[in-house]
Short mmCIF file of C-alpha atoms in Angstrom, two decimals:
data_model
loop_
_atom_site.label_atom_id
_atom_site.label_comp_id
_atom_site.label_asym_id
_atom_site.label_seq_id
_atom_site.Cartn_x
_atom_site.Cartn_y
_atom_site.Cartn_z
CA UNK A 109 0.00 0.00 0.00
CA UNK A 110 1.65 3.42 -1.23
CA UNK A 111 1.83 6.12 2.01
CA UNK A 112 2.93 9.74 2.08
CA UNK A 113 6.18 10.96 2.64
CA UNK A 114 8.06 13.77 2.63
CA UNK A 115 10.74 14.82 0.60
CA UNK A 116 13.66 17.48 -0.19
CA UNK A 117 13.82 18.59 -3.93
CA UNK A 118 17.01 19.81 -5.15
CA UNK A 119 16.65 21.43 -8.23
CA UNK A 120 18.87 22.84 -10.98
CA UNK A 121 17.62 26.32 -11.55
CA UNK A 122 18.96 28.45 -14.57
CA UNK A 123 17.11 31.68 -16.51
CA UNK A 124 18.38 31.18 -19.92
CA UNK A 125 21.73 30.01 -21.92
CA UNK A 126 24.14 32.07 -21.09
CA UNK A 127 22.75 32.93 -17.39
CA UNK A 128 24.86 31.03 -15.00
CA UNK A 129 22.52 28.03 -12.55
CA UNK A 130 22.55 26.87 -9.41
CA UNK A 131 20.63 23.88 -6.85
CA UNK A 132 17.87 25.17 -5.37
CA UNK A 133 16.36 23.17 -2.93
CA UNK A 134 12.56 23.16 -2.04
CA UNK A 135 10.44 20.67 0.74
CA UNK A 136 7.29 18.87 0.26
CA UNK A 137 5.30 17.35 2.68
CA UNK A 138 2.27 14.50 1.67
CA UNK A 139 3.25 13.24 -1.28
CA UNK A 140 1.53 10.08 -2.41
CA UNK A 141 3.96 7.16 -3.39
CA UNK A 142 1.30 6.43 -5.70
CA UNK A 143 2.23 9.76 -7.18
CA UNK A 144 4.52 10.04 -10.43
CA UNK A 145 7.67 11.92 -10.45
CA UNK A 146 6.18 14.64 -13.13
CA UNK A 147 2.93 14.73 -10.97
CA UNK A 148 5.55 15.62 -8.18
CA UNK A 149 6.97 18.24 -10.36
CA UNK A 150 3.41 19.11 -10.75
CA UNK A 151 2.92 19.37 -6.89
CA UNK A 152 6.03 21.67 -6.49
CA UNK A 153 5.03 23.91 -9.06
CA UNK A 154 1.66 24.83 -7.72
CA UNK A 155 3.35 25.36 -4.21
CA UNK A 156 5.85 27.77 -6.10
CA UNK A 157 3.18 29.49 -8.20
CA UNK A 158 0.60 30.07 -4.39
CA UNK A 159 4.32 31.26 -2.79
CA UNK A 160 4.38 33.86 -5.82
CA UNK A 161 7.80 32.02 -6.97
CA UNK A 162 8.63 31.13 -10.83
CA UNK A 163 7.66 27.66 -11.25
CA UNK A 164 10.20 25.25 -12.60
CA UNK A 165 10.41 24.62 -16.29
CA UNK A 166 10.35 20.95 -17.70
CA UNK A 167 9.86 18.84 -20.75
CA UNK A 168 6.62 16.54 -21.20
CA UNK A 169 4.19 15.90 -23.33
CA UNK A 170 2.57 12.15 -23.62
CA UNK A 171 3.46 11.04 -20.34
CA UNK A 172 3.08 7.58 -21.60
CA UNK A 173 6.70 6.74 -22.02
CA UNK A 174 6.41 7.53 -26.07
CA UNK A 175 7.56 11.16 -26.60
CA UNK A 176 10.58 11.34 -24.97
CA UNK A 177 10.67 14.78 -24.08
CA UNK A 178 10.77 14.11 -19.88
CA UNK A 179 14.38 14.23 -19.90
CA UNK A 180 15.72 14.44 -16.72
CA UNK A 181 18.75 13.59 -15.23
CA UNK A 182 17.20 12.24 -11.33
CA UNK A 183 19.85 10.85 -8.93
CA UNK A 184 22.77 10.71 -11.11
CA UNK A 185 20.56 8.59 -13.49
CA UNK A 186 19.07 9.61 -16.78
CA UNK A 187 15.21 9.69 -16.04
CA UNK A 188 15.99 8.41 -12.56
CA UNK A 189 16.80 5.09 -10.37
CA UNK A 190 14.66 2.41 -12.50
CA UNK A 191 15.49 0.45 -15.27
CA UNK A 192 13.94 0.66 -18.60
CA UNK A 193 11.48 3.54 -18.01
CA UNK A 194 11.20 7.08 -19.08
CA UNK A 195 10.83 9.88 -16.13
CA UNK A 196 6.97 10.09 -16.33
CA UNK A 197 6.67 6.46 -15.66
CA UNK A 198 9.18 6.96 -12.93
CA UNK A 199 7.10 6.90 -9.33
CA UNK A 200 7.29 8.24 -6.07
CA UNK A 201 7.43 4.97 -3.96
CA UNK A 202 10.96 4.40 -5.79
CA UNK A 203 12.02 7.16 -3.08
CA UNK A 204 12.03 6.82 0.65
CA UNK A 205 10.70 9.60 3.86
CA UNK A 206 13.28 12.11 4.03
CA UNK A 207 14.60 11.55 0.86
CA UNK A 208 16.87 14.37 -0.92
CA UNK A 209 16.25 14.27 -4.36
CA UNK A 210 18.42 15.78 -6.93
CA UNK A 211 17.33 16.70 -10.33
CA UNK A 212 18.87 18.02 -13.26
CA UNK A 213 19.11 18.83 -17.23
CA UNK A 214 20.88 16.60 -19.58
CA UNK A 215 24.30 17.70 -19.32
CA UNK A 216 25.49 17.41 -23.11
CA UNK A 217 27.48 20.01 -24.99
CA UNK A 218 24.88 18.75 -28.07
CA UNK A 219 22.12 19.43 -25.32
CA UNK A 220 21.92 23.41 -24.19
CA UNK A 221 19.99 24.35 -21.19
CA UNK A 222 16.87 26.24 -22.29
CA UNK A 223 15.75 27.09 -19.23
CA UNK A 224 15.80 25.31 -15.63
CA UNK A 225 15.60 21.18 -16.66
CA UNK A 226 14.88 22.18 -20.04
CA UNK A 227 17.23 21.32 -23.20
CA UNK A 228 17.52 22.10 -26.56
CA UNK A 229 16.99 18.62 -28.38
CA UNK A 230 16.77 19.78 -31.72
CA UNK A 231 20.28 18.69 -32.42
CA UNK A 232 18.59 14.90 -32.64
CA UNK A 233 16.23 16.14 -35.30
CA UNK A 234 18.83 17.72 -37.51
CA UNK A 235 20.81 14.42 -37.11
CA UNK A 236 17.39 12.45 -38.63
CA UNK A 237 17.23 15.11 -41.21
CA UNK A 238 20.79 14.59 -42.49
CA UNK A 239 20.05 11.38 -42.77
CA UNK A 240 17.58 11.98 -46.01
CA UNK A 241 14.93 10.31 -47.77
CA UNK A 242 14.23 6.33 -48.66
CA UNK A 243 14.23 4.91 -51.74
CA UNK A 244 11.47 2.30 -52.14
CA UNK A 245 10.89 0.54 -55.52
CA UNK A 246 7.39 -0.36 -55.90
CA UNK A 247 7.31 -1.77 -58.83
CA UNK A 248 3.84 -2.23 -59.74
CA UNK A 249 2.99 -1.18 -56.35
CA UNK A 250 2.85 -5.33 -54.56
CA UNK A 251 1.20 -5.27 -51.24
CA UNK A 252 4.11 -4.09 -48.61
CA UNK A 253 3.24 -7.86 -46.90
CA UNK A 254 5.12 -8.92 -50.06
CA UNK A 255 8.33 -7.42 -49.69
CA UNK A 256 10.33 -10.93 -47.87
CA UNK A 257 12.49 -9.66 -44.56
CA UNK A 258 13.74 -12.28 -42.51
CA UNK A 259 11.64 -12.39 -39.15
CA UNK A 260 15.43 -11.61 -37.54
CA UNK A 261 16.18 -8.80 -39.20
CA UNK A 262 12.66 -7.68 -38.73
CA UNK A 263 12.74 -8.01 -35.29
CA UNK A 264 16.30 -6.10 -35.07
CA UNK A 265 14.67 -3.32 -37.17
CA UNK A 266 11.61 -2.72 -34.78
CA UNK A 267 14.30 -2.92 -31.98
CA UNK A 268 15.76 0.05 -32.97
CA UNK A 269 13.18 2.00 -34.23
CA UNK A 270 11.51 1.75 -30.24
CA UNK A 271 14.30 4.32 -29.72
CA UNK A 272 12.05 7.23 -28.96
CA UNK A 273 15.33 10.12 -29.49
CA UNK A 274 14.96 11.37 -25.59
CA UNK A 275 18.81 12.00 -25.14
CA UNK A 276 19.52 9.79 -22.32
CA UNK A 277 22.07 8.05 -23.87
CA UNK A 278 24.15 11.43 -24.24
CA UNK A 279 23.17 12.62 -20.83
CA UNK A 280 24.85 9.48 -19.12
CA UNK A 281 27.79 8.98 -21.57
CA UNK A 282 30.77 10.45 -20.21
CA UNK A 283 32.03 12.11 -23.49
CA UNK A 284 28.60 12.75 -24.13
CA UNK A 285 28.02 10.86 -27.30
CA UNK A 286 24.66 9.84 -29.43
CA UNK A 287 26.23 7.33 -31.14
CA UNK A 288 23.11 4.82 -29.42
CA UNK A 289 20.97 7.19 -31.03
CA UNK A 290 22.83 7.37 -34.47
CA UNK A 291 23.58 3.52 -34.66
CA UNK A 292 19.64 2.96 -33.49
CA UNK A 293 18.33 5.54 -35.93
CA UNK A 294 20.68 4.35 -38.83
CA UNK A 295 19.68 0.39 -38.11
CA UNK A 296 16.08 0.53 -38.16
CA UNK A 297 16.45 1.52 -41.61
CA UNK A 298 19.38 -0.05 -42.73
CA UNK A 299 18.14 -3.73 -41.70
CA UNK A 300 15.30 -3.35 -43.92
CA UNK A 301 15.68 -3.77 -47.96
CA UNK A 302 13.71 -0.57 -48.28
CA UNK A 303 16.69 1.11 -46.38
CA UNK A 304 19.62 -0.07 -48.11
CA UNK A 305 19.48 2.06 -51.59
CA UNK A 306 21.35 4.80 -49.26
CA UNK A 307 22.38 3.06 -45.92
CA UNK A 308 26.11 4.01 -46.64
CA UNK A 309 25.54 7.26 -47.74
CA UNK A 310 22.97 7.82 -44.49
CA UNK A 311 25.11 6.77 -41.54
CA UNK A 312 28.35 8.60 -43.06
CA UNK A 313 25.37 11.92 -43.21
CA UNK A 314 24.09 11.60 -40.27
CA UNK A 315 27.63 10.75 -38.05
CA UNK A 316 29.06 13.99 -39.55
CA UNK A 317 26.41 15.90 -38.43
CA UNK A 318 26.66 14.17 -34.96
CA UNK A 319 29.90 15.77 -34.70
CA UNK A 320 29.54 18.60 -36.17
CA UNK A 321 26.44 19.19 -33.33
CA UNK A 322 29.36 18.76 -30.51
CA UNK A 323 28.39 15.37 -29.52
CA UNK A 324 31.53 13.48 -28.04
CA UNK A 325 33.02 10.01 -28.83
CA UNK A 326 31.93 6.37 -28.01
CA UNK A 327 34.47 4.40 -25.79
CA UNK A 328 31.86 1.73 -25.27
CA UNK A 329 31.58 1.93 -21.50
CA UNK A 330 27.76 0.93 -21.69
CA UNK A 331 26.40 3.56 -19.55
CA UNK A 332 24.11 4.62 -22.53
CA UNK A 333 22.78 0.89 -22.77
CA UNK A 334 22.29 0.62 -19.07
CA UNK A 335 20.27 3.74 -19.32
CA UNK A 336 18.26 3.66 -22.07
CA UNK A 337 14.38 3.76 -20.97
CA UNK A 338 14.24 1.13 -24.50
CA UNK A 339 16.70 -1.17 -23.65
CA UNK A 340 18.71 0.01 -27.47
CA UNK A 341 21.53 -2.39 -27.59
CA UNK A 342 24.59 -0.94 -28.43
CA UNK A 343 25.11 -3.94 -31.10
CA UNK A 344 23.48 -1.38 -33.46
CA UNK A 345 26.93 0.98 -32.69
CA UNK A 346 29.18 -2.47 -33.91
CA UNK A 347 26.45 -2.11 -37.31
CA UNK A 348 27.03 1.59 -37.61
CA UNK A 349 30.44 1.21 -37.32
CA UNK A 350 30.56 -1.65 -39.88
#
């Protein structure tokens, strides 16, 4: 049965860019274990906002674990101390009474603080766009049921294309790297027959803009497979890099 405690919030506060943050820390008292960690965040800002305090800015949108966007960096983990989860399916009885919990933005040269726990994530988007168009030959336009694809590669496809592009694979790589993303990205379409017309020409795109965004180096320590909310294996790095 979930109960109510009470926790310490320690969170990164920062007005823009180029302003310079800090931890702020903030107490809440009652909060349901039941509770999510955004409906937390939730909580906290409507105590802020009644205080006449700035509430604190965050990503979300589906809260379903889809999106992406609820990229926080909780406890030294990338959306927080569970495995295999995104932050909004993250809950409250994963923290104890008198808890101190500390939560931050992605911390990612490709990543720049917006505002508070807010990034800029558009660097991932410009890394899909390099990576162009498909070529599919229809033919005399078969049924796509038609097209044979081995159920393995299939399966290895789909397995990269659950990558939803949140960033937590750059927020807990030391160098901060997207390679995950890149190799995920690059593999969902290269597996497929569809994908191959410009798989060579794709990955060497969309690497160079990876770098060219200021996203560091792979030195395969794992932490971005350990983290991932999608469980991306970094076997699609070994393809990318093939």
């Amino acid at each position: 049965m979930d109960k109510n405690i009470n926790i310490t919030v320690k969170v990164w506060r920062q007005k823009d860019r180029k302003s310079k943050g800090a931890f702020e820390s903030y107490q809440l008292q009652g909060i349901s274990q039941g509770s999510s960690f955004l409906e937390m965040l939730d909580i906290l800002n409507e105590q802020l906002v009644n205080e006449g305090k700035e509430p604190v800015v965050f990503d979300h949108d589906c809260r379903e674990g889809i999106c992406g966007m609820c990229s926080l960096y909780i406890d030294g983990h990338p959306h927080g101390p569970d495995e295999s989860i995104t932050t909004c399916q993250l809950h409250m009885r994963k923290f104890d009474d008198g808890a101190t919990i500390t939560v931050e933005p992605w911390r990612s040269a490709g990543f720049p603080v917006i505002r508070d726990l807010m990034v800029d994530r558009t660097a991932y988007d410009k890394i899909i766009q390099a990576g162009g168009f498909v070529s599919v030959n229809t033919g005399g336009v078969p049924d796509a049921n038609a097209i044979p694809i081995p159920k393995e590669d299939a399966d290895l496809a789909m397995d990269a294309a659950s990558c939803i592009s949140c960033g937590a694979c750059a927020a807990a790589c030391k160098n901060g790297s997207a390679m995950l993303f890149v190799s995920a990205k690059v593999s969902q379409l290269a597996l497929l027959p569809q994908g191959r017309v410009e798989a060579a020409r794709r990955a060497k795109a969309m690497v160079a803009k990876m770098d060219e965004l200021g996203f560091g180096n792979c030195t395969n320590t794992r932490a971005c497979e350990a983290e991932c909310p999608k469980d991306i294996s970094i076997s699609n790095i070994a393809r990318l890099n093939r």
